[in-house]
Amino acid sequence: MPAVFLFIDILLISAKTCSLIEKVGQPAILGELLLGLALGNLGLIGIDFFEAVTRYVFFDNQTLLTAWVLTLVAVVGIGMVPRGEVGLVFAMSGHTTGILSAEVFSVIVLMAIITTLMTPPLLSYLLKKHVDNH
């Protein structure tokens, strides 16, 4: 239960960081990125607080549970990849208004096609791997 409060605290700190960054006139996402960089690299300076929290959350089966969670995260992440149609709509708007050149527009269209075509085989592989492991 204390881990839940820790994650809520991190979310509140993130919201406060974003509002401070916005007051400076920068986009809120910059605050999230900076906080992520700061928290993600605490281990490099000897602060292993989050390692203890991870052990508490995942109990003694940390390796097994972490691999299971990472597989599910990969499935969700790869499942979100073919959302290229939204990018295509914005790219088309940018191209028709003259913001994007023809070369940049072509690269965006090509990447949307490639990522859309690579998603089904990757999802199939990850789901088979997940089912075989459990």
Coordinates of N, CA and C in Angstrom, one line a residue:
M1 N 0.8 -1.2 0.0 CA 0.0 0.0 0.0 C 0.8 1.3 0.0
P2 N 2.0 1.3 0.7 CA 2.8 2.5 0.7 C 3.3 2.8 -0.8
A3 N 3.5 1.8 -1.6 CA 3.9 2.1 -3.0 C 2.9 2.9 -3.7
V4 N 1.6 2.6 -3.5 CA 0.6 3.4 -4.1 C 0.7 4.9 -3.8
F5 N 1.0 5.2 -2.5 CA 1.1 6.6 -2.1 C 2.4 7.2 -2.8
L6 N 3.4 6.4 -2.9 CA 4.6 6.9 -3.6 C 4.3 7.3 -5.0
F7 N 3.6 6.4 -5.7 CA 3.3 6.7 -7.1 C 2.3 7.9 -7.2
I8 N 1.4 8.1 -6.3 CA 0.6 9.3 -6.2 C 1.4 10.5 -6.0
D9 N 2.4 10.4 -5.1 CA 3.3 11.5 -4.8 C 4.1 11.9 -6.1
I10 N 4.6 10.9 -6.8 CA 5.3 11.2 -8.0 C 4.4 11.9 -9.0
L11 N 3.2 11.5 -9.1 CA 2.3 12.2 -10.1 C 2.0 13.6 -9.6
L12 N 1.8 13.8 -8.4 CA 1.6 15.2 -7.9 C 2.9 16.1 -8.1
I13 N 4.1 15.5 -7.9 CA 5.3 16.2 -8.1 C 5.4 16.6 -9.6
S14 N 5.0 15.6 -10.4 CA 5.1 15.8 -11.9 C 4.1 17.0 -12.3
A15 N 2.9 17.0 -11.7 CA 2.0 18.0 -12.0 C 2.5 19.4 -11.6
K16 N 3.1 19.4 -10.4 CA 3.7 20.7 -9.9 C 4.8 21.2 -10.8
T17 N 5.7 20.2 -11.2 CA 6.8 20.6 -12.1 C 6.3 21.1 -13.4
C18 N 5.3 20.5 -13.9 CA 4.7 21.0 -15.2 C 4.1 22.4 -15.1
S19 N 3.5 22.6 -14.0 CA 2.9 24.0 -13.8 C 4.0 25.0 -13.6
L20 N 5.1 24.7 -13.0 CA 6.2 25.6 -12.8 C 6.9 25.9 -14.2
I21 N 7.0 24.8 -15.0 CA 7.6 25.0 -16.3 C 6.7 25.9 -17.2
E22 N 5.4 25.7 -17.1 CA 4.5 26.5 -17.8 C 4.5 28.0 -17.4
K23 N 4.8 28.2 -16.1 CA 4.9 29.6 -15.7 C 6.1 30.3 -16.3
V24 N 7.1 29.5 -16.6 CA 8.3 30.1 -17.3 C 8.1 30.3 -18.8
G25 N 7.0 29.8 -19.3 CA 6.6 30.0 -20.7 C 7.0 28.8 -21.6
Q26 N 7.3 27.7 -21.0 CA 7.7 26.5 -21.7 C 6.5 25.5 -21.7
P27 N 6.5 24.6 -22.7 CA 5.4 23.6 -22.7 C 5.5 22.6 -21.5
A28 N 4.3 22.2 -21.0 CA 4.3 21.3 -19.8 C 5.0 20.0 -20.0
I29 N 5.1 19.5 -21.3 CA 5.8 18.2 -21.5 C 7.3 18.3 -21.2
L30 N 7.8 19.5 -21.2 CA 9.2 19.7 -20.9 C 9.4 19.4 -19.4
G31 N 8.5 19.8 -18.5 CA 8.5 19.5 -17.1 C 8.5 18.0 -16.9
E32 N 7.6 17.3 -17.6 CA 7.6 15.8 -17.4 C 8.9 15.2 -17.9
L33 N 9.4 15.7 -19.0 CA 10.7 15.1 -19.4 C 11.8 15.3 -18.4
L34 N 11.9 16.5 -17.9 CA 13.0 16.9 -17.0 C 12.8 16.0 -15.7
L35 N 11.6 15.9 -15.2 CA 11.4 15.1 -14.0 C 11.7 13.6 -14.2
G36 N 11.3 13.1 -15.4 CA 11.7 11.7 -15.7 C 13.2 11.5 -15.8
L37 N 13.9 12.5 -16.4 CA 15.3 12.4 -16.4 C 15.9 12.4 -15.0
A38 N 15.4 13.3 -14.2 CA 15.9 13.4 -12.9 C 15.7 12.1 -12.1
L39 N 14.4 11.6 -12.1 CA 14.1 10.4 -11.3 C 14.8 9.2 -11.9
G40 N 14.9 9.1 -13.2 CA 15.4 7.9 -13.8 C 16.9 7.8 -13.6
N41 N 17.6 8.9 -13.3 CA 19.0 8.8 -13.1 C 19.5 9.0 -11.7
L42 N 18.6 8.9 -10.7 CA 19.0 9.0 -9.3 C 19.9 7.8 -8.9
G43 N 19.8 6.7 -9.5 CA 20.7 5.6 -9.2 C 22.1 5.8 -9.6
L44 N 22.3 6.7 -10.6 CA 23.7 7.0 -11.0 C 24.5 7.8 -9.9
I45 N 23.7 8.5 -9.0 CA 24.4 9.3 -8.0 C 24.3 8.6 -6.6
G46 N 23.8 7.3 -6.6 CA 23.8 6.5 -5.4 C 22.5 6.5 -4.7
I47 N 21.5 7.1 -5.2 CA 20.2 7.0 -4.5 C 19.4 5.9 -5.1
D48 N 19.3 4.8 -4.3 CA 18.6 3.6 -4.8 C 17.3 3.4 -4.2
F49 N 16.6 4.5 -3.9 CA 15.3 4.5 -3.3 C 14.3 3.7 -4.1
F50 N 14.2 3.9 -5.4 CA 13.2 3.3 -6.3 C 13.5 1.8 -6.4
E51 N 14.7 1.4 -6.2 CA 15.0 -0.1 -6.3 C 14.3 -0.8 -5.1
A52 N 14.3 -0.2 -3.9 CA 13.7 -0.7 -2.8 C 12.2 -0.8 -3.0
V53 N 11.6 0.3 -3.6 CA 10.2 0.3 -3.8 C 9.8 -0.8 -4.8
T54 N 10.6 -1.0 -5.8 CA 10.4 -2.0 -6.8 C 10.4 -3.4 -6.2
R55 N 11.3 -3.6 -5.3 CA 11.4 -4.9 -4.6 C 10.1 -5.1 -3.7
Y56 N 9.7 -4.0 -3.1 CA 8.5 -4.1 -2.3 C 7.2 -4.4 -3.1
V57 N 7.1 -3.7 -4.3 CA 6.0 -3.9 -5.1 C 6.0 -5.3 -5.7
F58 N 7.1 -5.8 -6.2 CA 7.2 -7.1 -6.9 C 7.5 -8.3 -6.0
F59 N 7.6 -8.0 -4.7 CA 7.9 -9.1 -3.7 C 9.1 -9.8 -4.1
D60 N 9.2 -11.2 -3.9 CA 10.4 -11.9 -4.1 C 10.5 -12.4 -5.6
N61 N 9.4 -12.4 -6.3 CA 9.4 -12.8 -7.7 C 9.7 -11.7 -8.7
Q62 N 10.6 -10.8 -8.3 CA 10.8 -9.6 -9.1 C 11.1 -9.9 -10.5
T63 N 12.0 -10.8 -10.8 CA 12.5 -11.1 -12.1 C 11.3 -11.7 -13.0
L64 N 10.6 -12.6 -12.4 CA 9.5 -13.2 -13.2 C 8.4 -12.2 -13.4
L65 N 8.0 -11.5 -12.4 CA 6.9 -10.5 -12.5 C 7.3 -9.4 -13.4
T66 N 8.6 -8.9 -13.3 CA 9.0 -7.8 -14.1 C 9.0 -8.3 -15.6
A67 N 9.5 -9.5 -15.9 CA 9.4 -9.9 -17.3 C 8.0 -10.0 -17.8
W68 N 7.1 -10.5 -17.0 CA 5.7 -10.5 -17.4 C 5.1 -9.2 -17.6
V69 N 5.4 -8.2 -16.7 CA 4.9 -6.9 -16.9 C 5.5 -6.2 -18.1
L70 N 6.8 -6.4 -18.3 CA 7.5 -5.8 -19.5 C 6.9 -6.4 -20.8
T71 N 6.6 -7.7 -20.8 CA 5.9 -8.2 -22.0 C 4.6 -7.6 -22.3
L72 N 3.8 -7.4 -21.2 CA 2.5 -6.7 -21.4 C 2.7 -5.3 -21.8
V73 N 3.6 -4.6 -21.3 CA 3.9 -3.2 -21.7 C 4.3 -3.2 -23.1
A74 N 5.1 -4.1 -23.6 CA 5.6 -4.2 -25.0 C 4.4 -4.4 -25.9
V75 N 3.5 -5.3 -25.5 CA 2.3 -5.6 -26.3 C 1.4 -4.4 -26.4
V76 N 1.2 -3.7 -25.3 CA 0.4 -2.4 -25.4 C 1.1 -1.4 -26.2
G77 N 2.4 -1.2 -26.0 CA 3.2 -0.2 -26.8 C 3.2 -0.5 -28.3
I78 N 3.4 -1.7 -28.6 CA 3.4 -2.1 -30.1 C 2.0 -2.0 -30.6
G79 N 1.0 -2.3 -29.8 CA -0.4 -2.2 -30.3 C -0.7 -0.8 -30.6
M80 N -0.1 0.2 -30.0 CA -0.4 1.6 -30.2 C 0.4 2.2 -31.4
V81 N 1.3 1.4 -32.0 CA 2.2 1.9 -33.1 C 1.3 2.3 -34.3
P82 N 0.4 1.5 -34.8 CA -0.3 1.8 -36.0 C -1.3 3.0 -35.9
R83 N -1.1 3.8 -35.0 CA -2.0 5.0 -34.9 C -1.4 6.1 -35.9
G84 N -0.8 5.6 -36.9 CA -0.2 6.5 -37.9 C -1.2 7.4 -38.7
E85 N -2.5 6.9 -38.7 CA -3.5 7.7 -39.4 C -3.7 9.0 -38.8
V86 N -3.5 9.2 -37.5 CA -3.6 10.5 -36.9 C -2.4 11.3 -37.4
G87 N -1.3 10.8 -37.4 CA -0.1 11.5 -37.9 C -0.2 11.9 -39.3
L88 N -0.9 11.0 -40.1 CA -1.1 11.3 -41.5 C -2.1 12.5 -41.7
V89 N -3.1 12.6 -40.9 CA -4.0 13.7 -40.9 C -3.2 15.0 -40.7
F90 N -2.4 15.0 -39.6 CA -1.7 16.2 -39.3 C -0.6 16.5 -40.4
A91 N 0.0 15.5 -40.9 CA 1.0 15.7 -42.0 C 0.3 16.2 -43.2
M92 N -0.8 15.7 -43.5 CA -1.5 16.3 -44.7 C -1.9 17.7 -44.5
S93 N -2.4 18.1 -43.3 CA -2.7 19.5 -43.0 C -1.4 20.3 -43.1
G94 N -0.3 19.8 -42.6 CA 0.9 20.6 -42.7 C 1.4 20.7 -44.1
H95 N 1.2 19.7 -44.9 CA 1.7 19.7 -46.3 C 0.8 20.7 -47.2
T96 N -0.5 20.6 -46.9 CA -1.4 21.5 -47.7 C -1.3 23.0 -47.3
T97 N -0.9 23.2 -46.1 CA -0.7 24.6 -45.7 C 0.7 25.1 -46.0
G98 N 1.6 24.2 -46.5 CA 2.9 24.6 -46.8 C 3.9 24.6 -45.7
I99 N 3.5 24.1 -44.5 CA 4.5 24.0 -43.4 C 5.5 22.9 -43.6
L100 N 5.0 21.8 -44.2 CA 5.9 20.6 -44.4 C 6.2 20.6 -45.9
S101 N 7.5 20.3 -46.2 CA 7.9 20.1 -47.6 C 7.4 18.8 -48.1
A102 N 7.5 18.6 -49.4 CA 7.1 17.3 -50.0 C 8.0 16.2 -49.4
E103 N 9.3 16.4 -49.2 CA 10.2 15.4 -48.7 C 9.9 14.9 -47.3
V104 N 9.6 15.9 -46.4 CA 9.2 15.6 -45.1 C 7.9 14.8 -45.1
F105 N 6.9 15.3 -45.9 CA 5.6 14.6 -45.9 C 5.8 13.2 -46.4
S106 N 6.7 13.0 -47.4 CA 6.9 11.6 -47.9 C 7.5 10.7 -46.8
V107 N 8.4 11.2 -46.1 CA 9.0 10.4 -45.0 C 8.0 10.1 -43.9
I108 N 7.1 11.0 -43.6 CA 6.1 10.7 -42.6 C 5.1 9.6 -43.1
V109 N 4.7 9.7 -44.4 CA 3.8 8.7 -45.0 C 4.5 7.4 -45.0
L110 N 5.8 7.3 -45.4 CA 6.5 6.1 -45.4 C 6.6 5.4 -44.1
M111 N 6.9 6.2 -43.0 CA 7.0 5.7 -41.7 C 5.7 5.2 -41.2
A112 N 4.6 5.9 -41.5 CA 3.3 5.4 -41.1 C 3.0 4.1 -41.8
I113 N 3.3 3.9 -43.0 CA 3.1 2.6 -43.7 C 3.9 1.5 -43.1
I114 N 5.2 1.8 -42.9 CA 6.1 0.8 -42.3 C 5.7 0.3 -40.9
T115 N 5.4 1.3 -40.1 CA 5.0 0.9 -38.7 C 3.7 0.2 -38.7
T116 N 2.8 0.6 -39.6 CA 1.5 -0.1 -39.6 C 1.6 -1.6 -40.1
L117 N 2.5 -1.8 -41.0 CA 2.7 -3.1 -41.6 C 3.6 -4.0 -40.6
M118 N 4.4 -3.4 -39.8 CA 5.3 -4.2 -38.9 C 4.6 -4.6 -37.6
T119 N 3.5 -4.0 -37.3 CA 2.8 -4.2 -36.0 C 2.2 -5.6 -35.9
P120 N 1.4 -6.1 -36.8 CA 0.8 -7.4 -36.7 C 1.8 -8.6 -36.4
P121 N 2.9 -8.7 -37.2 CA 3.9 -9.7 -36.9 C 4.5 -9.6 -35.5
L122 N 4.8 -8.3 -35.1 CA 5.4 -8.1 -33.8 C 4.5 -8.5 -32.7
L123 N 3.2 -8.1 -32.8 CA 2.2 -8.4 -31.8 C 2.0 -9.9 -31.7
S124 N 2.0 -10.6 -32.9 CA 1.8 -12.0 -32.9 C 2.9 -12.7 -32.2
Y125 N 4.2 -12.3 -32.4 CA 5.3 -12.9 -31.8 C 5.3 -12.7 -30.2
L126 N 5.0 -11.4 -29.8 CA 5.0 -11.1 -28.4 C 3.9 -11.9 -27.7
L127 N 2.7 -12.0 -28.3 CA 1.6 -12.7 -27.6 C 1.8 -14.2 -27.6
K128 N 2.4 -14.7 -28.6 CA 2.8 -16.2 -28.5 C 3.8 -16.4 -27.4
K129 N 4.8 -15.5 -27.3 CA 5.8 -15.6 -26.3 C 5.2 -15.5 -24.9
H130 N 4.3 -14.6 -24.8 CA 3.6 -14.4 -23.5 C 2.8 -15.6 -23.1
V131 N 2.0 -16.2 -24.1 CA 1.2 -17.3 -23.8 C 2.1 -18.6 -23.5
D132 N 3.2 -18.7 -24.2 CA 4.1 -19.8 -24.0 C 4.7 -19.8 -22.6
N133 N 5.0 -18.6 -22.1 CA 5.7 -18.4 -20.8 C 4.7 -18.6 -19.6
H134 N 3.4 -18.5 -19.9 CA 2.4 -18.6 -18.8 C 1.3 -19.5 -19.1

